[in-house]
Amino acid sequence: MRVHKVTIAALAVAAGLSLTACQNGDDSKGESAPSSASSPAGGSTGSAGGSSDGGSGAGSSDQGGGKDSAGKTSGGQGSTAGTGSDTNSKTGKCRTADLQITASDSTIDGDDDLSVAVTLKNTSGRNCSISGYAGVDLKTNAGSLSAQRTGQEPASGVLKNGESVAFGITYPANDSGGSGVRITGLLVTPPDETRTVTLNWPGAATLPVTEGGGSPVKVGPIGSAGQGG
């Protein structure tokens, strides 16, 4: 019986030692788990920031472009600025609201026809493009009279802010000895516009009475009367 008791006691001690060893192994695994879990978290932060430096990497990526997840270079804000720059480089058309329009007598002694110069000054604060023929109508006591184009080839150009361009209106003198057609005003519509400006007529007071079709009043293209600053 003594032999069996010793054997049982030895087995009990061995089992106890084995159980203690297992518990120590489990404890060591439990301590290393937080360390291994913290590594992916740190890696994830570095990836989101665009670099291992965290916030500073994210800032440089936002401001100056970098590489996306596919490895392609992205322009970031630089691409948007480039598109805006291209858009701003295009000059828009001169609108009626952009222009200060005036008219003055430009008749030169000895000319067969009388003339009026219409000046358009760019007061928009930006450059604008203008070309072609303006719409010109004379208000008279007999109704509205539209000017006919001279047929000159118009030249396109950019009117810088603060600069002016002019076109000419020609019409015959009333040498008939009669009262003729009395001119009461001038209507000007810039090229490609629908808004009209009404001006005082600075030229001769009357036109000769004409028979048949057609208008004795002619208008030249933008720039036909020279330009000034």
GROMACS .gro file of C-alpha atoms in nm:
model
  229
    1MET     CA    1   0.000   0.000   0.000
    2ARG     CA    2   0.283   0.241   0.071
    3VAL     CA    3   0.417   0.198  -0.280
    4HIS     CA    4   0.082   0.293  -0.432
    5LYS     CA    5   0.048   0.601  -0.211
    6VAL     CA    6   0.391   0.727  -0.318
    7THR     CA    7   0.308   0.671  -0.680
    8ILE     CA    8  -0.021   0.858  -0.653
    9ALA     CA    9   0.151   1.146  -0.473
   10ALA     CA   10   0.418   1.165  -0.745
   11LEU     CA   11   0.155   1.175  -1.011
   12ALA     CA   12  -0.026   1.455  -0.828
   13VAL     CA   13   0.293   1.662  -0.806
   14ALA     CA   14   0.369   1.610  -1.176
   15ALA     CA   15   0.016   1.712  -1.272
   16GLY     CA   16   0.047   2.026  -1.062
   17LEU     CA   17   0.374   2.121  -1.228
   18SER     CA   18   0.224   2.063  -1.573
   19LEU     CA   19  -0.079   2.280  -1.492
   20THR     CA   20   0.147   2.560  -1.365
   21ALA     CA   21   0.354   2.548  -1.683
   22CYS     CA   22   0.043   2.576  -1.897
   23GLN     CA   23  -0.083   2.874  -1.699
   24ASN     CA   24   0.253   3.051  -1.734
   25GLY     CA   25   0.245   2.995  -2.111
   26ASP     CA   26  -0.105   3.139  -2.137
   27ASP     CA   27  -0.004   3.441  -1.929
   28SER     CA   28   0.291   3.516  -2.154
   29LYS     CA   29   0.065   3.507  -2.461
   30GLY     CA   30  -0.181   3.741  -2.295
   31GLU     CA   31   0.093   3.996  -2.229
   32SER     CA   32   0.223   3.994  -2.586
   33ALA     CA   33  -0.124   4.038  -2.745
   34PRO     CA   34  -0.151   4.418  -2.688
   35SER     CA   35   0.194   4.467  -2.836
   36SER     CA   36   0.107   4.281  -3.159
   37ALA     CA   37  -0.233   4.457  -3.183
   38SER     CA   38  -0.075   4.804  -3.155
   39SER     CA   39   0.143   4.748  -3.460
   40PRO     CA   40  -0.142   4.731  -3.719
   41ALA     CA   41  -0.300   5.042  -3.561
   42GLY     CA   42   0.020   5.236  -3.602
   43GLY     CA   43   0.057   5.114  -3.960
   44SER     CA   44  -0.300   5.215  -4.043
   45THR     CA   45  -0.238   5.570  -3.919
   46GLY     CA   46   0.072   5.602  -4.131
   47SER     CA   47  -0.118   5.486  -4.442
   48ALA     CA   48  -0.406   5.727  -4.387
   49GLY     CA   49  -0.170   6.018  -4.341
   50GLY     CA   50   0.017   5.944  -4.662
   51SER     CA   51   0.348   5.895  -4.477
   52SER     CA   52   0.487   5.752  -4.157
   53ASP     CA   53   0.512   6.108  -4.019
   54GLY     CA   54   0.136   6.124  -3.965
   55GLY     CA   55  -0.026   6.471  -3.986
   56SER     CA   56   0.262   6.643  -4.166
   57GLY     CA   57   0.243   6.389  -4.445
   58ALA     CA   58  -0.129   6.443  -4.486
   59GLY     CA   59  -0.079   6.819  -4.510
   60SER     CA   60   0.182   6.794  -4.783
   61SER     CA   61  -0.036   6.552  -4.978
   62ASP     CA   62  -0.336   6.787  -4.967
   63GLN     CA   63  -0.139   7.094  -5.076
   64GLY     CA   64   0.098   6.964  -5.335
   65GLY     CA   65  -0.035   6.642  -5.482
   66GLY     CA   66   0.129   6.305  -5.436
   67LYS     CA   67   0.059   5.946  -5.531
   68ASP     CA   68  -0.275   5.773  -5.496
   69SER     CA   69  -0.330   5.412  -5.397
   70ALA     CA   70  -0.265   5.302  -5.756
   71GLY     CA   71   0.073   5.474  -5.756
   72LYS     CA   72  -0.031   5.738  -6.009
   73THR     CA   73   0.076   6.095  -5.953
   74SER     CA   74  -0.214   6.325  -5.868
   75GLY     CA   75  -0.206   6.700  -5.912
   76GLY     CA   76  -0.407   6.786  -5.601
   77GLN     CA   77  -0.484   7.156  -5.587
   78GLY     CA   78  -0.233   7.221  -5.864
   79SER     CA   79  -0.464   7.062  -6.123
   80THR     CA   80  -0.755   7.281  -6.019
   81ALA     CA   81  -0.541   7.593  -6.034
   82GLY     CA   82  -0.423   7.498  -6.381
   83THR     CA   83  -0.778   7.461  -6.507
   84GLY     CA   84  -0.874   7.795  -6.355
   85SER     CA   85  -0.571   7.958  -6.509
   86ASP     CA   86  -0.668   7.833  -6.856
   87THR     CA   87  -1.022   7.957  -6.807
   88ASN     CA   88  -0.910   8.300  -6.688
   89SER     CA   89  -0.674   8.336  -6.985
   90LYS     CA   90  -0.970   8.335  -7.224
   91THR     CA   91  -1.093   8.688  -7.292
   92GLY     CA   92  -1.469   8.736  -7.284
   93LYS     CA   93  -1.662   8.954  -7.525
   94CYS     CA   94  -1.717   9.321  -7.452
   95ARG     CA   95  -2.071   9.375  -7.330
   96THR     CA   96  -2.270   9.696  -7.344
   97ALA     CA   97  -2.236   9.732  -6.966
   98ASP     CA   98  -1.856   9.711  -7.004
   99LEU     CA   99  -1.838  10.009  -7.238
  100GLN     CA  100  -1.864  10.384  -7.210
  101ILE     CA  101  -2.000  10.488  -7.550
  102THR     CA  102  -1.976  10.843  -7.685
  103ALA     CA  103  -2.020  11.008  -8.026
  104SER     CA  104  -1.852  11.313  -8.179
  105ASP     CA  105  -1.850  11.493  -8.513
  106SER     CA  106  -1.547  11.378  -8.716
  107THR     CA  107  -1.616  11.553  -9.045
  108ILE     CA  108  -1.305  11.673  -9.228
  109ASP     CA  109  -1.331  11.972  -9.460
  110GLY     CA  110  -1.326  11.869  -9.821
  111ASP     CA  111  -1.481  11.523  -9.768
  112ASP     CA  112  -1.773  11.436  -9.993
  113ASP     CA  113  -1.963  11.284  -9.700
  114LEU     CA  114  -2.004  11.399  -9.342
  115SER     CA  115  -1.899  11.168  -9.059
  116VAL     CA  116  -1.948  11.090  -8.693
  117ALA     CA  117  -1.708  10.882  -8.482
  118VAL     CA  118  -1.848  10.655  -8.212
  119THR     CA  119  -1.595  10.570  -7.939
  120LEU     CA  120  -1.624  10.269  -7.711
  121LYS     CA  121  -1.411  10.276  -7.395
  122ASN     CA  122  -1.359   9.965  -7.186
  123THR     CA  123  -1.448  10.051  -6.826
  124SER     CA  124  -1.512   9.694  -6.706
  125GLY     CA  125  -1.189   9.650  -6.509
  126ARG     CA  126  -1.082   9.359  -6.731
  127ASN     CA  127  -0.979   9.303  -7.092
  128CYS     CA  128  -1.249   9.206  -7.340
  129SER     CA  129  -1.264   9.117  -7.708
  130ILE     CA  130  -1.460   9.314  -7.966
  131SER     CA  131  -1.491   9.288  -8.342
  132GLY     CA  132  -1.740   9.321  -8.625
  133TYR     CA  133  -2.006   9.583  -8.684
  134ALA     CA  134  -2.212   9.767  -8.427
  135GLY     CA  135  -2.580   9.819  -8.489
  136VAL     CA  136  -2.652  10.184  -8.572
  137ASP     CA  137  -2.990  10.353  -8.610
  138LEU     CA  138  -3.071  10.720  -8.646
  139LYS     CA  139  -3.384  10.852  -8.485
  140THR     CA  140  -3.552  11.100  -8.718
  141ASN     CA  141  -3.879  11.289  -8.742
  142ALA     CA  142  -3.975  11.037  -9.012
  143GLY     CA  143  -3.898  10.728  -8.803
  144SER     CA  144  -3.595  10.510  -8.738
  145LEU     CA  145  -3.330  10.482  -9.009
  146SER     CA  146  -3.082  10.192  -8.998
  147ALA     CA  147  -2.727  10.244  -9.119
  148GLN     CA  148  -2.591  10.006  -9.382
  149ARG     CA  149  -2.254   9.832  -9.347
  150THR     CA  150  -1.971   9.954  -9.566
  151GLY     CA  151  -1.856   9.599  -9.639
  152GLN     CA  152  -1.506   9.646  -9.498
  153GLU     CA  153  -1.353   9.332  -9.349
  154PRO     CA  154  -1.371   9.361  -8.969
  155ALA     CA  155  -1.062   9.286  -8.764
  156SER     CA  156  -1.080   9.106  -8.431
  157GLY     CA  157  -0.897   9.243  -8.130
  158VAL     CA  158  -0.873   9.268  -7.753
  159LEU     CA  159  -0.975   9.594  -7.591
  160LYS     CA  160  -0.768   9.637  -7.277
  161ASN     CA  161  -0.921   9.787  -6.967
  162GLY     CA  162  -0.920  10.168  -6.993
  163GLU     CA  163  -0.854  10.172  -7.368
  164SER     CA  164  -1.087  10.284  -7.647
  165VAL     CA  165  -1.175  10.185  -8.000
  166ALA     CA  166  -1.391  10.373  -8.252
  167PHE     CA  167  -1.591  10.321  -8.569
  168GLY     CA  168  -1.721  10.569  -8.820
  169ILE     CA  169  -2.064  10.665  -8.948
  170THR     CA  170  -2.085  10.848  -9.281
  171TYR     CA  171  -2.387  11.027  -9.430
  172PRO     CA  172  -2.454  11.279  -9.707
  173ALA     CA  173  -2.488  11.651  -9.645
  174ASN     CA  174  -2.826  11.809  -9.702
  175ASP     CA  175  -2.747  12.043  -9.991
  176SER     CA  176  -3.092  12.023 -10.146
  177GLY     CA  177  -3.207  12.352 -10.004
  178GLY     CA  178  -3.505  12.182  -9.841
  179SER     CA  179  -3.570  12.107  -9.478
  180GLY     CA  180  -3.472  11.746  -9.527
  181VAL     CA  181  -3.511  11.476  -9.261
  182ARG     CA  182  -3.436  11.598  -8.910
  183ILE     CA  183  -3.215  11.374  -8.694
  184THR     CA  184  -3.319  11.355  -8.329
  185GLY     CA  185  -3.092  11.087  -8.181
  186LEU     CA  186  -2.845  10.801  -8.231
  187LEU     CA  187  -2.891  10.437  -8.123
  188VAL     CA  188  -2.582  10.216  -8.089
  189THR     CA  189  -2.574   9.843  -8.016
  190PRO     CA  190  -2.223   9.690  -7.970
  191PRO     CA  191  -2.137   9.379  -8.176
  192ASP     CA  192  -2.300   9.055  -8.057
  193GLU     CA  193  -2.511   9.248  -7.808
  194THR     CA  194  -2.882   9.323  -7.769
  195ARG     CA  195  -2.866   9.613  -7.525
  196THR     CA  196  -2.877   9.950  -7.702
  197VAL     CA  197  -2.741  10.286  -7.590
  198THR     CA  198  -2.916  10.612  -7.690
  199LEU     CA  199  -2.686  10.909  -7.764
  200ASN     CA  200  -2.728  11.266  -7.874
  201TRP     CA  201  -2.658  11.311  -8.244
  202PRO     CA  202  -2.344  11.529  -8.281
  203GLY     CA  203  -2.350  11.571  -8.660
  204ALA     CA  204  -2.550  11.781  -8.906
  205ALA     CA  205  -2.909  11.843  -8.809
  206THR     CA  206  -3.069  11.698  -9.122
  207LEU     CA  207  -3.034  11.441  -9.397
  208PRO     CA  208  -3.140  11.499  -9.756
  209VAL     CA  209  -3.465  11.339  -9.858
  210THR     CA  210  -3.391  11.032 -10.069
  211GLU     CA  211  -3.621  10.850 -10.305
  212GLY     CA  212  -3.625  10.474 -10.350
  213GLY     CA  213  -3.483  10.202 -10.126
  214GLY     CA  214  -3.159  10.194  -9.934
  215SER     CA  215  -3.014  10.410  -9.663
  216PRO     CA  216  -2.776  10.701  -9.722
  217VAL     CA  217  -2.615  10.634  -9.381
  218LYS     CA  218  -2.318  10.394  -9.372
  219VAL     CA  219  -2.137  10.236  -9.077
  220GLY     CA  220  -1.783  10.097  -9.072
  221PRO     CA  221  -1.653   9.807  -8.861
  222ILE     CA  222  -1.505   9.842  -8.516
  223GLY     CA  223  -1.167  10.016  -8.551
  224SER     CA  224  -1.252  10.191  -8.879
  225ALA     CA  225  -1.222  10.536  -8.719
  226GLY     CA  226  -0.896  10.469  -8.533
  227GLN     CA  227  -0.858  10.420  -8.162
  228GLY     CA  228  -0.713  10.599  -7.865
  229GLY     CA  229  -0.612  10.534  -7.506
   0.00000   0.00000   0.00000
